[in-house]
Amino acid sequence: MSLKAIEHTNLRVVHGACPHDCPDCCALETEVDEHGRAVCVRGRADHPITRGWLCAKVNRYLDRVYHPERILYPMRRVGPKGSGEFARITWEEAIAEITVRWRDIISQQGAECILPYSYAGTLGLVNGAVTDSRFWNRLGACRLERAICGHAAEEAVLLTVGGRLAPSPEMLLRSKLVLIWGSNPASTAPHIMPFLRQAQRNGTRVVVIDPIHTLTARSADQHIQPYPGTDAALALSLMHVIVEEGLHHPQWIAAHTLGWERLLERIMKFPPERAAQLTGLSIETIVDLARSYAMTTPALLRVTDGINRHTNGGQTVRTLACLPALTGQYGLPGGGLMYSTSDWLKWDKAAVAHNNDPACPPEPRTLNMNRLGSILTGEANPPITSLFVYNANPVASSPNAGKIVEGLMRADLFTVVHELFETDTARYADILLPATSQLEHVDLHKPYGHLSLQYNMPAIAPLGEAKSNWDVMRALAASMGFDDAWLKEDANEVIRSVLEATAQSNPLLAGITLERLQVEGSIPLTIPAEQQVPFANGIFHTPSGKVEFYSQQAAAKGYDPVPCWEPEVESGAEESAQHFADSRLPLLCPAAHHFVSSTFGNQERMIAREGAPTLRIHPRDAESRGIHHGQLVRVSNERGECYLVADVTGDVRPGVLATTTVWWPKFSPDKRNVNWTTSDRLADFNGGSTFYTNMVVVEALS
Ligand SMILES: Nc1nc2c(c(=O)[nH]1)N[C@H]1C(S)=C(S)[C@@H](COP(=O)(O)OP(=O)(O)OC[C@H]3O[C@@H](n4cnc5c(=O)[nH]c(N)nc54)[C@H](O)[C@@H]3O)O[C@H]1N2
Ligand SMILES: Nc1nc2c(c(=O)[nH]1)N[C@H]1C(S)=C(S)[C@@H](COP(=O)(O)OP(=O)(O)OC[C@H]3O[C@@H](n4cnc5c(=O)[nH]c(N)nc54)[C@H](O)[C@@H]3O)O[C@H]1N2
Ligand code: SF4
Ligand SMILES: [Mo]
């Protein structure tokens, strides 16, 4: 036997799931040696979407798991806040100190003064959704509006078609035209790219609509670069051309939509001449796009959350979601809207959260996570006096970060951070707790980009004294004296209880049990053939059962009930693209290829591949500011500033700037990142974030 074969006989293979905020939700396979050490993480070859490969980030997962800077023990702050000076303590001491401080806060100010702050460190059912709710509901802690990512888009899609019911990525192969609108899957959902390539080889046209010449745009058949925040005007104008040229589908519209007359009035306000002014595109480009979209069936529109991070992001996505209805694309295999698959299966809320359990205090206030800096510096009344951060790195990833740091410096704020690494946020902790990585805990993952469940079996023992999120919740619950059985369940019991409760109302879980998941690792949802194409039966999940061009629900929320274009709040309202030539320019800061938000931003290999926090600027704008390629520049506005490295490039059009995120402030040139400039203003819909509505001044640093 060869040496290689002998080595292999000693390796154990463990099924897992990628925990990161990525629609692909890859099925992992980890090889573990006889000493209990993971030696290889790879994508499962037999998974329909993962298909045997992982992205550039998770391919190097062991660099993360065994990184020398993992936090391994609980620690207490011993230096000034933010100094990063900590001393090791035991778990018993840590839990006892938190309990004492919280009991004090609860008796004097109320539990609503304790704010748990979390987002997408892991998307696991146990260490995400259940951790986010059960213990905090029982405690009566302040609720968190988790609105940092796709909140506006989600509401837009729900108001229009009633559910986030994207088709599975395989359906791309059935499309003749794919419009990728404000989405960069080559970086953010890489496993759809092979499907897209295969479709292209079969003759499908791919058109990317993005102000930046992204990695996705490079392999598209056409790239259209509108000014940011003008997409709703573009979409209404496409509809204008479609209607004027009689390319719409009146019978389908009559049968399956509500409010066509109202939408038509709106459409008529957006002739291509006007849209050309607003978007900076030629009339010809708009007319051609309208014709090819309307005359190609099936046509699929891919929209993700990037485009919703504007002050007008909700109405933008709502307008886009109406477009497929004009030509009857909804319900066709390979047609319609590909946003998210999240609503095919929704976990039973009571089983996840136990929010209505009699032991829970009445529902307290809810604060919007996008406002964290303001919340900590005076907006919250009564003030927040304790913050518990897990699954999140707000100093790096949340908007208006300068204000967040100001809040975290408050002497009267008791901050606990549960993390794998000493992030910029962790440095402000009073108590710092070590978290397990995905190879060290149990979880179950439901994707938002495809349709199979992934179970995550721990491959290795926790490093040091690391504990999973849920185990910390259980320890805190016990220490607070909560005796409820649902706060004692272990991770597998949690999964079983949620699966069983959900299966009672959702037939897609038929036959899917914890035991099967543990053995098979990945199981597709049980979707009958006739239900594979969303809305194939012509029924939408809105109150009217139709695509709602006019939405009474939107009106009730105070939104324009008919899709519309509004100028972005910071760009000035005039009807021309002229303001893009002003001294202040819009700065987009979308996802980096080698990070997931700030996750991976401390891994040497990923930093090296990503290069530097650059500012992409068009040669014309660079020249007028005396900026040279490779030079350090300052971007600033009334919120703050940061330094970036100029990348003078035609990848952005004149008048538009771009950087990629999220770089760790501590590894950035001036220890700040772009989020010192981004706004904590809320979007038009649902309290969403507005990272990409961000006007800045750029200056060369001499
Ligand atoms: N590698 C990697 N993958 C990730 C992430 C990551 O950070 N890195 N993040 C994960 C998360 S949290 C999310 S939410 C998803 C996001 O997935 P995506 O939505 O694909 O990602 P973004 O990069 O935020 O935005 C996509 C594109 O929208 C464009 N865009 C921004 N504003 C406008 C506009 O006004 N009009 C138009 N037409 N386009 C616009 C940006 O230029 C960008 O190229 O990705 C997930 N996957
Ligand atoms: N400028 C700019 N900022 C952005 C965006 C942008 O496009 N531009 N995108 C925004 C978007 S879409 C999103 S979704 C947010 C994401 O914002 P966050 O959810 O804050 O994401 P990260 O910055 O990746 O921080 C996640 C942290 O969780 C930790 N973690 C991972 N697993 C675990 C675990 O099991 N337990 C615990 N306790 N911790 C864990 C990781 O180490 C990491 O530090 O960022 C937003 N920020
Ligand atoms: S980050 Fe996305 S593409 Fe990469 S392994 Fe995880 S799920 Fe797959
Ligand atoms: Mo996100």
PDB file of N, CA, C and O in Angstrom, residues 367-417:
ATOM      1  N   LEU A 367     -35.283  48.181  18.542  1.00  0.00           N
ATOM      2  CA  LEU A 367     -34.416  49.218  17.978  1.00  0.00           C
ATOM      3  C   LEU A 367     -33.777  48.715  16.691  1.00  0.00           C
ATOM      4  O   LEU A 367     -33.451  47.532  16.569  1.00  0.00           O
ATOM      5  N   ASN A 368     -33.600  49.615  15.741  1.00  0.00           N
ATOM      6  CA  ASN A 368     -33.076  49.256  14.414  1.00  0.00           C
ATOM      7  C   ASN A 368     -31.551  49.221  14.437  1.00  0.00           C
ATOM      8  O   ASN A 368     -30.889  50.195  14.802  1.00  0.00           O
ATOM      9  N   MET A 369     -30.993  48.075  14.016  1.00  0.00           N
ATOM     10  CA  MET A 369     -29.544  47.889  14.121  1.00  0.00           C
ATOM     11  C   MET A 369     -28.743  48.897  13.303  1.00  0.00           C
ATOM     12  O   MET A 369     -27.587  49.180  13.628  1.00  0.00           O
ATOM     13  N   ASN A 370     -29.341  49.429  12.250  1.00  0.00           N
ATOM     14  CA  ASN A 370     -28.611  50.425  11.452  1.00  0.00           C
ATOM     15  C   ASN A 370     -28.314  51.694  12.237  1.00  0.00           C
ATOM     16  O   ASN A 370     -27.465  52.485  11.855  1.00  0.00           O
ATOM     17  N   ARG A 371     -29.039  51.900  13.325  1.00  0.00           N
ATOM     18  CA  ARG A 371     -28.901  53.141  14.102  1.00  0.00           C
ATOM     19  C   ARG A 371     -27.994  52.962  15.317  1.00  0.00           C
ATOM     20  O   ARG A 371     -28.032  53.773  16.245  1.00  0.00           O
ATOM     21  N   LEU A 372     -27.192  51.901  15.342  1.00  0.00           N
ATOM     22  CA  LEU A 372     -26.458  51.570  16.574  1.00  0.00           C
ATOM     23  C   LEU A 372     -25.699  52.759  17.167  1.00  0.00           C
ATOM     24  O   LEU A 372     -25.783  53.016  18.376  1.00  0.00           O
ATOM     25  N   GLY A 373     -24.966  53.487  16.326  1.00  0.00           N
ATOM     26  CA  GLY A 373     -24.196  54.615  16.851  1.00  0.00           C
ATOM     27  C   GLY A 373     -25.100  55.636  17.523  1.00  0.00           C
ATOM     28  O   GLY A 373     -24.832  56.100  18.640  1.00  0.00           O
ATOM     29  N   SER A 374     -26.189  55.966  16.852  1.00  0.00           N
ATOM     30  CA  SER A 374     -27.125  56.943  17.424  1.00  0.00           C
ATOM     31  C   SER A 374     -27.776  56.396  18.685  1.00  0.00           C
ATOM     32  O   SER A 374     -27.953  57.123  19.677  1.00  0.00           O
ATOM     33  N   ILE A 375     -28.119  55.106  18.649  1.00  0.00           N
ATOM     34  CA  ILE A 375     -28.754  54.475  19.816  1.00  0.00           C
ATOM     35  C   ILE A 375     -27.843  54.605  21.045  1.00  0.00           C
ATOM     36  O   ILE A 375     -28.290  54.928  22.150  1.00  0.00           O
ATOM     37  N   LEU A 376     -26.558  54.376  20.831  1.00  0.00           N
ATOM     38  CA  LEU A 376     -25.624  54.385  21.970  1.00  0.00           C
ATOM     39  C   LEU A 376     -25.232  55.798  22.398  1.00  0.00           C
ATOM     40  O   LEU A 376     -24.625  55.982  23.445  1.00  0.00           O
ATOM     41  N   THR A 377     -25.567  56.778  21.564  1.00  0.00           N
ATOM     42  CA  THR A 377     -25.143  58.145  21.908  1.00  0.00           C
ATOM     43  C   THR A 377     -26.331  59.086  22.112  1.00  0.00           C
ATOM     44  O   THR A 377     -26.232  60.271  21.829  1.00  0.00           O
ATOM     45  N   GLY A 378     -27.447  58.546  22.592  1.00  0.00           N
ATOM     46  CA  GLY A 378     -28.512  59.457  23.001  1.00  0.00           C
ATOM     47  C   GLY A 378     -29.880  59.215  22.396  1.00  0.00           C
ATOM     48  O   GLY A 378     -30.878  59.686  22.918  1.00  0.00           O
ATOM     49  N   GLU A 379     -29.954  58.465  21.271  1.00  0.00           N
ATOM     50  CA  GLU A 379     -31.259  58.300  20.631  1.00  0.00           C
ATOM     51  C   GLU A 379     -32.201  57.409  21.437  1.00  0.00           C
ATOM     52  O   GLU A 379     -33.416  57.586  21.382  1.00  0.00           O
ATOM     53  N   ALA A 380     -31.629  56.434  22.156  1.00  0.00           N
ATOM     54  CA  ALA A 380     -32.490  55.493  22.879  1.00  0.00           C
ATOM     55  C   ALA A 380     -32.899  56.083  24.227  1.00  0.00           C
ATOM     56  O   ALA A 380     -32.085  56.600  24.972  1.00  0.00           O
ATOM     57  N   ASN A 381     -34.189  55.974  24.524  1.00  0.00           N
ATOM     58  CA  ASN A 381     -34.700  56.462  25.789  1.00  0.00           C
ATOM     59  C   ASN A 381     -35.667  55.434  26.365  1.00  0.00           C
ATOM     60  O   ASN A 381     -36.709  55.209  25.778  1.00  0.00           O
ATOM     61  N   PRO A 382     -35.390  54.768  27.479  1.00  0.00           N
ATOM     62  CA  PRO A 382     -34.184  54.896  28.292  1.00  0.00           C
ATOM     63  C   PRO A 382     -32.943  54.378  27.559  1.00  0.00           C
ATOM     64  O   PRO A 382     -33.069  53.580  26.640  1.00  0.00           O
ATOM     65  N   PRO A 383     -31.774  54.864  27.970  1.00  0.00           N
ATOM     66  CA  PRO A 383     -30.556  54.489  27.262  1.00  0.00           C
ATOM     67  C   PRO A 383     -30.234  52.998  27.376  1.00  0.00           C
ATOM     68  O   PRO A 383     -30.651  52.334  28.325  1.00  0.00           O
ATOM     69  N   ILE A 384     -29.484  52.521  26.392  1.00  0.00           N
ATOM     70  CA  ILE A 384     -28.955  51.154  26.455  1.00  0.00           C
ATOM     71  C   ILE A 384     -27.741  51.189  27.394  1.00  0.00           C
ATOM     72  O   ILE A 384     -26.821  51.990  27.213  1.00  0.00           O
ATOM     73  N   THR A 385     -27.761  50.308  28.394  1.00  0.00           N
ATOM     74  CA  THR A 385     -26.632  50.299  29.322  1.00  0.00           C
ATOM     75  C   THR A 385     -25.817  49.010  29.257  1.00  0.00           C
ATOM     76  O   THR A 385     -24.770  48.901  29.884  1.00  0.00           O
ATOM     77  N   SER A 386     -26.319  48.028  28.498  1.00  0.00           N
ATOM     78  CA  SER A 386     -25.487  46.854  28.234  1.00  0.00           C
ATOM     79  C   SER A 386     -25.712  46.373  26.813  1.00  0.00           C
ATOM     80  O   SER A 386     -26.844  46.339  26.321  1.00  0.00           O
ATOM     81  N   LEU A 387     -24.612  46.014  26.171  1.00  0.00           N
ATOM     82  CA  LEU A 387     -24.646  45.553  24.787  1.00  0.00           C
ATOM     83  C   LEU A 387     -23.993  44.176  24.753  1.00  0.00           C
ATOM     84  O   LEU A 387     -22.912  43.995  25.317  1.00  0.00           O
ATOM     85  N   PHE A 388     -24.676  43.213  24.115  1.00  0.00           N
ATOM     86  CA  PHE A 388     -24.100  41.869  23.979  1.00  0.00           C
ATOM     87  C   PHE A 388     -23.958  41.599  22.483  1.00  0.00           C
ATOM     88  O   PHE A 388     -24.943  41.423  21.774  1.00  0.00           O
ATOM     89  N   VAL A 389     -22.727  41.594  21.979  1.00  0.00           N
ATOM     90  CA  VAL A 389     -22.482  41.454  20.539  1.00  0.00           C
ATOM     91  C   VAL A 389     -22.019  40.042  20.227  1.00  0.00           C
ATOM     92  O   VAL A 389     -21.092  39.533  20.858  1.00  0.00           O
ATOM     93  N   TYR A 390     -22.656  39.409  19.271  1.00  0.00           N
ATOM     94  CA  TYR A 390     -22.221  38.089  18.759  1.00  0.00           C
ATOM     95  C   TYR A 390     -22.623  38.043  17.295  1.00  0.00           C
ATOM     96  O   TYR A 390     -23.519  38.775  16.854  1.00  0.00           O
ATOM     97  N   ASN A 391     -21.971  37.177  16.509  1.00  0.00           N
ATOM     98  CA  ASN A 391     -22.308  37.058  15.079  1.00  0.00           C
ATOM     99  C   ASN A 391     -22.250  38.399  14.355  1.00  0.00           C
ATOM    100  O   ASN A 391     -22.925  38.557  13.327  1.00  0.00           O
ATOM    101  N   ALA A 392     -21.514  39.349  14.846  1.00  0.00           N
ATOM    102  CA  ALA A 392     -21.503  40.669  14.206  1.00  0.00           C
ATOM    103  C   ALA A 392     -20.228  41.422  14.574  1.00  0.00           C
ATOM    104  O   ALA A 392     -19.633  41.173  15.626  1.00  0.00           O
ATOM    105  N   ASN A 393     -19.889  42.337  13.688  1.00  0.00           N
ATOM    106  CA  ASN A 393     -18.702  43.151  13.910  1.00  0.00           C
ATOM    107  C   ASN A 393     -19.039  44.597  13.554  1.00  0.00           C
ATOM    108  O   ASN A 393     -18.582  45.134  12.544  1.00  0.00           O
ATOM    109  N   PRO A 394     -19.890  45.222  14.391  1.00  0.00           N
ATOM    110  CA  PRO A 394     -20.444  46.521  13.980  1.00  0.00           C
ATOM    111  C   PRO A 394     -19.416  47.627  13.767  1.00  0.00           C
ATOM    112  O   PRO A 394     -19.637  48.481  12.907  1.00  0.00           O
ATOM    113  N   VAL A 395     -18.309  47.624  14.490  1.00  0.00           N
ATOM    114  CA  VAL A 395     -17.347  48.724  14.278  1.00  0.00           C
ATOM    115  C   VAL A 395     -16.803  48.663  12.848  1.00  0.00           C
ATOM    116  O   VAL A 395     -16.514  49.687  12.236  1.00  0.00           O
ATOM    117  N   ALA A 396     -16.733  47.460  12.281  1.00  0.00           N
ATOM    118  CA  ALA A 396     -16.294  47.339  10.889  1.00  0.00           C
ATOM    119  C   ALA A 396     -17.464  47.432   9.919  1.00  0.00           C
ATOM    120  O   ALA A 396     -17.364  48.111   8.896  1.00  0.00           O
ATOM    121  N   SER A 397     -18.581  46.770  10.239  1.00  0.00           N
ATOM    122  CA  SER A 397     -19.607  46.508   9.219  1.00  0.00           C
ATOM    123  C   SER A 397     -20.881  47.335   9.318  1.00  0.00           C
ATOM    124  O   SER A 397     -21.699  47.286   8.407  1.00  0.00           O
ATOM    125  N   SER A 398     -21.097  48.043  10.405  1.00  0.00           N
ATOM    126  CA  SER A 398     -22.342  48.800  10.500  1.00  0.00           C
ATOM    127  C   SER A 398     -22.088  50.250  10.096  1.00  0.00           C
ATOM    128  O   SER A 398     -20.963  50.733  10.169  1.00  0.00           O
ATOM    129  N   PRO A 399     -23.141  50.947   9.639  1.00  0.00           N
ATOM    130  CA  PRO A 399     -22.917  52.284   9.092  1.00  0.00           C
ATOM    131  C   PRO A 399     -22.613  53.333  10.170  1.00  0.00           C
ATOM    132  O   PRO A 399     -22.943  53.143  11.336  1.00  0.00           O
ATOM    133  N   ASN A 400     -22.007  54.414   9.718  1.00  0.00           N
ATOM    134  CA  ASN A 400     -21.666  55.538  10.600  1.00  0.00           C
ATOM    135  C   ASN A 400     -20.857  55.052  11.805  1.00  0.00           C
ATOM    136  O   ASN A 400     -21.175  55.323  12.966  1.00  0.00           O
ATOM    137  N   ALA A 401     -19.784  54.337  11.511  1.00  0.00           N
ATOM    138  CA  ALA A 401     -19.026  53.628  12.544  1.00  0.00           C
ATOM    139  C   ALA A 401     -18.356  54.555  13.559  1.00  0.00           C
ATOM    140  O   ALA A 401     -18.135  54.158  14.709  1.00  0.00           O
ATOM    141  N   GLY A 402     -18.039  55.759  13.139  1.00  0.00           N
ATOM    142  CA  GLY A 402     -17.418  56.690  14.090  1.00  0.00           C
ATOM    143  C   GLY A 402     -18.315  56.897  15.308  1.00  0.00           C
ATOM    144  O   GLY A 402     -17.850  56.948  16.451  1.00  0.00           O
ATOM    145  N   LYS A 403     -19.607  56.992  15.044  1.00  0.00           N
ATOM    146  CA  LYS A 403     -20.569  57.183  16.132  1.00  0.00           C
ATOM    147  C   LYS A 403     -20.666  55.921  16.995  1.00  0.00           C
ATOM    148  O   LYS A 403     -20.882  56.003  18.209  1.00  0.00           O
ATOM    149  N   ILE A 404     -20.525  54.748  16.365  1.00  0.00           N
ATOM    150  CA  ILE A 404     -20.584  53.499  17.132  1.00  0.00           C
ATOM    151  C   ILE A 404     -19.410  53.456  18.115  1.00  0.00           C
ATOM    152  O   ILE A 404     -19.577  53.136  19.299  1.00  0.00           O
ATOM    153  N   VAL A 405     -18.235  53.835  17.632  1.00  0.00           N
ATOM    154  CA  VAL A 405     -17.057  53.850  18.515  1.00  0.00           C
ATOM    155  C   VAL A 405     -17.280  54.836  19.657  1.00  0.00           C
ATOM    156  O   VAL A 405     -16.995  54.526  20.825  1.00  0.00           O
ATOM    157  N   GLU A 406     -17.846  55.988  19.333  1.00  0.00           N
ATOM    158  CA  GLU A 406     -18.127  56.978  20.385  1.00  0.00           C
ATOM    159  C   GLU A 406     -19.024  56.356  21.463  1.00  0.00           C
ATOM    160  O   GLU A 406     -18.778  56.493  22.662  1.00  0.00           O
ATOM    161  N   GLY A 407     -20.042  55.616  21.012  1.00  0.00           N
ATOM    162  CA  GLY A 407     -20.951  54.960  21.955  1.00  0.00           C
ATOM    163  C   GLY A 407     -20.248  53.886  22.777  1.00  0.00           C
ATOM    164  O   GLY A 407     -20.454  53.775  23.992  1.00  0.00           O
ATOM    165  N   LEU A 408     -19.408  53.098  22.105  1.00  0.00           N
ATOM    166  CA  LEU A 408     -18.738  51.997  22.806  1.00  0.00           C
ATOM    167  C   LEU A 408     -17.751  52.517  23.847  1.00  0.00           C
ATOM    168  O   LEU A 408     -17.352  51.779  24.757  1.00  0.00           O
ATOM    169  N   MET A 409     -17.329  53.748  23.727  1.00  0.00           N
ATOM    170  CA  MET A 409     -16.392  54.334  24.697  1.00  0.00           C
ATOM    171  C   MET A 409     -17.096  54.763  25.986  1.00  0.00           C
ATOM    172  O   MET A 409     -16.444  55.087  26.980  1.00  0.00           O
ATOM    173  N   ARG A 410     -18.436  54.779  25.973  1.00  0.00           N
ATOM    174  CA  ARG A 410     -19.171  55.228  27.169  1.00  0.00           C
ATOM    175  C   ARG A 410     -18.780  54.411  28.396  1.00  0.00           C
ATOM    176  O   ARG A 410     -18.870  53.182  28.393  1.00  0.00           O
ATOM    177  N   ALA A 411     -18.387  55.106  29.454  1.00  0.00           N
ATOM    178  CA  ALA A 411     -17.940  54.405  30.664  1.00  0.00           C
ATOM    179  C   ALA A 411     -19.078  53.602  31.296  1.00  0.00           C
ATOM    180  O   ALA A 411     -18.847  52.560  31.907  1.00  0.00           O
ATOM    181  N   ASP A 412     -20.321  54.058  31.122  1.00  0.00           N
ATOM    182  CA  ASP A 412     -21.446  53.380  31.790  1.00  0.00           C
ATOM    183  C   ASP A 412     -22.048  52.260  30.951  1.00  0.00           C
ATOM    184  O   ASP A 412     -23.072  51.693  31.325  1.00  0.00           O
ATOM    185  N   LEU A 413     -21.421  51.949  29.824  1.00  0.00           N
ATOM    186  CA  LEU A 413     -21.954  50.876  28.978  1.00  0.00           C
ATOM    187  C   LEU A 413     -21.197  49.591  29.260  1.00  0.00           C
ATOM    188  O   LEU A 413     -19.968  49.546  29.152  1.00  0.00           O
ATOM    189  N   PHE A 414     -21.931  48.532  29.631  1.00  0.00           N
ATOM    190  CA  PHE A 414     -21.308  47.237  29.908  1.00  0.00           C
ATOM    191  C   PHE A 414     -21.414  46.386  28.638  1.00  0.00           C
ATOM    192  O   PHE A 414     -22.503  45.975  28.236  1.00  0.00           O
ATOM    193  N   THR A 415     -20.277  46.155  28.001  1.00  0.00           N
ATOM    194  CA  THR A 415     -20.265  45.495  26.692  1.00  0.00           C
ATOM    195  C   THR A 415     -19.667  44.099  26.785  1.00  0.00           C
ATOM    196  O   THR A 415     -18.557  43.922  27.298  1.00  0.00           O
ATOM    197  N   VAL A 416     -20.422  43.129  26.266  1.00  0.00           N
ATOM    198  CA  VAL A 416     -19.912  41.756  26.165  1.00  0.00           C
ATOM    199  C   VAL A 416     -19.811  41.435  24.677  1.00  0.00           C
ATOM    200  O   VAL A 416     -20.729  41.747  23.915  1.00  0.00           O
ATOM    201  N   VAL A 417     -18.692  40.857  24.263  1.00  0.00           N
ATOM    202  CA  VAL A 417     -18.552  40.439  22.866  1.00  0.00           C
ATOM    203  C   VAL A 417     -18.172  38.968  22.837  1.00  0.00           C
ATOM    204  O   VAL A 417     -17.248  38.542  23.528  1.00  0.00           O
TER     205      VAL A 417
END
